[in-house]
XYZ file of C-alpha atoms in Angstrom:
198
model
C 0.000 0.000 0.000
C 1.335 3.426 -0.963
C 2.148 5.883 1.802
C 2.589 8.767 -0.639
C 0.548 11.672 0.758
C 1.689 14.595 -1.413
C -1.301 16.511 -2.741
C -1.914 16.443 -6.484
C -1.120 20.011 -7.661
C -3.738 19.767 -10.418
C -6.454 19.669 -7.743
C -5.716 23.315 -6.831
C -6.017 26.422 -9.016
C -2.968 26.845 -11.254
C -2.289 30.350 -9.914
C -1.446 28.764 -6.522
C 1.653 27.183 -8.100
C 3.044 30.514 -9.352
C 5.500 32.178 -6.995
C 5.988 35.917 -6.765
C 9.564 37.164 -7.043
C 10.772 39.282 -4.157
C 13.077 42.295 -4.352
C 15.820 40.023 -2.974
C 15.333 37.557 -5.869
C 15.801 40.367 -8.367
C 18.887 41.832 -6.663
C 20.537 38.387 -6.492
C 20.193 37.969 -10.254
C 19.755 41.199 -12.219
C 16.878 41.069 -14.695
C 15.845 42.795 -17.871
C 12.327 42.962 -19.248
C 11.636 41.652 -22.743
C 8.482 41.120 -24.767
C 6.593 37.883 -25.290
C 7.644 38.145 -28.951
C 11.306 38.074 -27.863
C 10.685 35.077 -25.610
C 9.003 33.254 -28.474
C 11.913 34.139 -30.766
C 14.400 32.365 -28.506
C 12.111 29.351 -28.153
C 11.729 29.266 -31.933
C 15.507 29.462 -32.413
C 15.857 26.151 -30.553
C 12.811 24.601 -32.182
C 14.187 25.457 -35.647
C 17.594 24.025 -34.739
C 16.536 20.718 -33.186
C 14.311 17.727 -33.842
C 12.188 15.564 -31.594
C 13.287 11.960 -32.190
C 10.857 10.513 -29.640
C 7.271 11.697 -30.208
C 5.181 11.646 -27.048
C 8.164 12.077 -24.724
C 7.343 14.126 -21.632
C 9.387 17.107 -20.395
C 12.237 16.296 -18.020
C 12.127 16.921 -14.283
C 12.961 20.424 -13.114
C 16.459 19.363 -11.993
C 17.173 17.686 -15.333
C 15.912 20.700 -17.288
C 18.203 22.883 -15.188
C 21.125 20.638 -16.153
C 20.045 20.801 -19.791
C 20.048 24.606 -19.622
C 23.510 24.623 -18.072
C 24.900 22.451 -20.890
C 23.800 25.087 -23.401
C 24.663 28.079 -21.185
C 28.357 27.155 -21.181
C 28.411 27.482 -24.978
C 26.768 30.908 -25.276
C 28.213 34.413 -24.873
C 27.534 36.278 -21.637
C 26.941 39.701 -23.199
C 23.422 40.411 -24.433
C 22.925 39.859 -28.168
C 20.507 41.399 -30.676
C 17.461 39.260 -31.436
C 18.608 38.882 -35.063
C 21.614 36.902 -33.755
C 19.734 34.506 -31.469
C 19.217 31.749 -34.037
C 22.940 31.808 -34.861
C 23.919 31.592 -31.176
C 21.451 28.752 -30.524
C 22.864 26.817 -33.483
C 26.463 27.484 -32.413
C 25.764 26.259 -28.879
C 24.081 23.120 -30.226
C 26.923 22.482 -32.657
C 29.478 22.700 -29.829
C 27.365 20.304 -27.753
C 27.078 17.849 -30.638
C 30.817 17.940 -31.355
C 31.562 17.350 -27.675
C 29.070 14.479 -27.657
C 30.910 12.849 -30.562
C 34.418 13.269 -29.129
C 33.971 12.636 -25.389
C 33.333 9.189 -23.928
C 29.885 9.232 -22.320
C 29.695 7.608 -18.897
C 26.911 5.193 -18.024
C 25.716 7.707 -15.403
C 25.157 10.447 -17.973
C 21.475 11.132 -18.476
C 21.866 11.480 -22.230
C 23.553 8.512 -23.898
C 23.139 9.752 -27.486
C 22.939 13.059 -29.333
C 19.371 12.181 -30.378
C 18.299 11.898 -26.720
C 19.886 15.239 -25.855
C 18.500 16.949 -28.958
C 15.020 15.577 -28.251
C 15.042 16.901 -24.687
C 16.272 20.325 -25.843
C 13.471 20.421 -28.424
C 10.837 19.400 -25.875
C 12.114 21.936 -23.301
C 11.986 24.766 -25.864
C 8.506 23.693 -26.975
C 7.335 23.595 -23.361
C 8.663 27.121 -22.715
C 7.052 28.343 -25.923
C 3.697 26.936 -24.835
C 4.115 28.529 -21.392
C 4.823 31.958 -22.915
C 1.804 31.609 -25.211
C -0.316 30.553 -22.225
C 0.671 33.652 -20.227
C 0.320 35.877 -23.267
C -3.227 34.632 -23.880
C -4.119 35.146 -20.211
C -6.676 32.352 -19.844
C -9.046 33.753 -17.171
C -9.730 30.240 -15.853
C -6.128 30.046 -14.670
C -4.515 33.502 -14.610
C -5.374 36.927 -13.178
C -4.271 38.727 -16.393
C -2.387 38.196 -19.604
C 1.350 38.977 -19.724
C 3.107 40.591 -22.672
C 6.341 41.172 -20.738
C 8.780 38.749 -19.134
C 11.728 39.221 -16.783
C 14.878 37.393 -17.867
C 18.501 37.361 -16.668
C 20.587 40.242 -18.058
C 23.321 37.735 -18.882
C 22.548 36.349 -22.367
C 23.840 32.841 -21.650
C 21.679 32.647 -18.515
C 18.677 33.870 -20.523
C 19.230 31.063 -23.031
C 19.579 28.611 -20.168
C 16.318 29.849 -18.604
C 14.426 28.992 -21.791
C 15.576 25.369 -21.627
C 15.208 25.056 -17.865
C 11.675 26.458 -18.092
C 12.241 29.456 -15.806
C 9.437 31.704 -17.038
C 8.885 35.012 -15.202
C 5.809 36.845 -16.474
C 5.547 40.521 -15.605
C 1.925 41.499 -15.242
C 2.317 45.231 -14.893
C 4.951 47.852 -15.445
C 3.711 51.352 -14.744
C 5.139 54.695 -15.785
C 4.863 57.672 -13.447
C 6.092 61.249 -13.523
C 8.007 61.993 -10.309
C 6.910 65.654 -10.306
C 3.259 64.562 -10.338
C 3.576 62.242 -7.342
C 1.333 63.253 -4.422
C 3.237 65.403 -1.948
C 6.490 65.536 -3.920
C 6.679 69.324 -3.525
C 7.369 70.193 0.127
C 5.380 67.131 1.172
C 2.147 68.983 0.378
C 1.579 69.330 -3.342
C 0.229 68.147 -5.659
C -2.911 66.939 -3.935
C -5.240 64.310 -5.353
C -8.563 62.801 -4.416
C -7.942 59.561 -2.435
C -8.807 56.129 -3.807
C -12.248 54.965 -2.828
């Protein structure tokens, strides 16, 4: 008889599984904000550069996707690159990985025994991130408070690429713009004055 008592996360609303980033999270790893279109572009760069050799294969565990992201991160530049270059950098990183796979003896403990296994998992991870971005962009009211057209990503380009494969998606629901001189009480603590929220 099973003693497994962990609650099935699909029995709760999806929004309960989303965690809010704190100011500490953001200061530990500096972020930049990019559009959903940019996120989809990076996902598409990997999808265009890989194939799925095992239809129906499920995404890897979170820890394994993190490792997958790290494998690619090591082969990408740190400095941010223009979106027009992303496909080239994705292909270069994959080419380096494939060459390494062909020249280095793979241990029995390695999770990926062949290039096809590794390529399949990269393809599935990119597809999963693409679907997640599309999900947040659509803003399904059954599961989300709002749609998200903006996403926070690491400022380091290689870490951004890694986050796509590890599935670290950070939707930004609102970014507001305010004029400092119009802020209530900014002049001598008294003016300007506004009607309070009701």
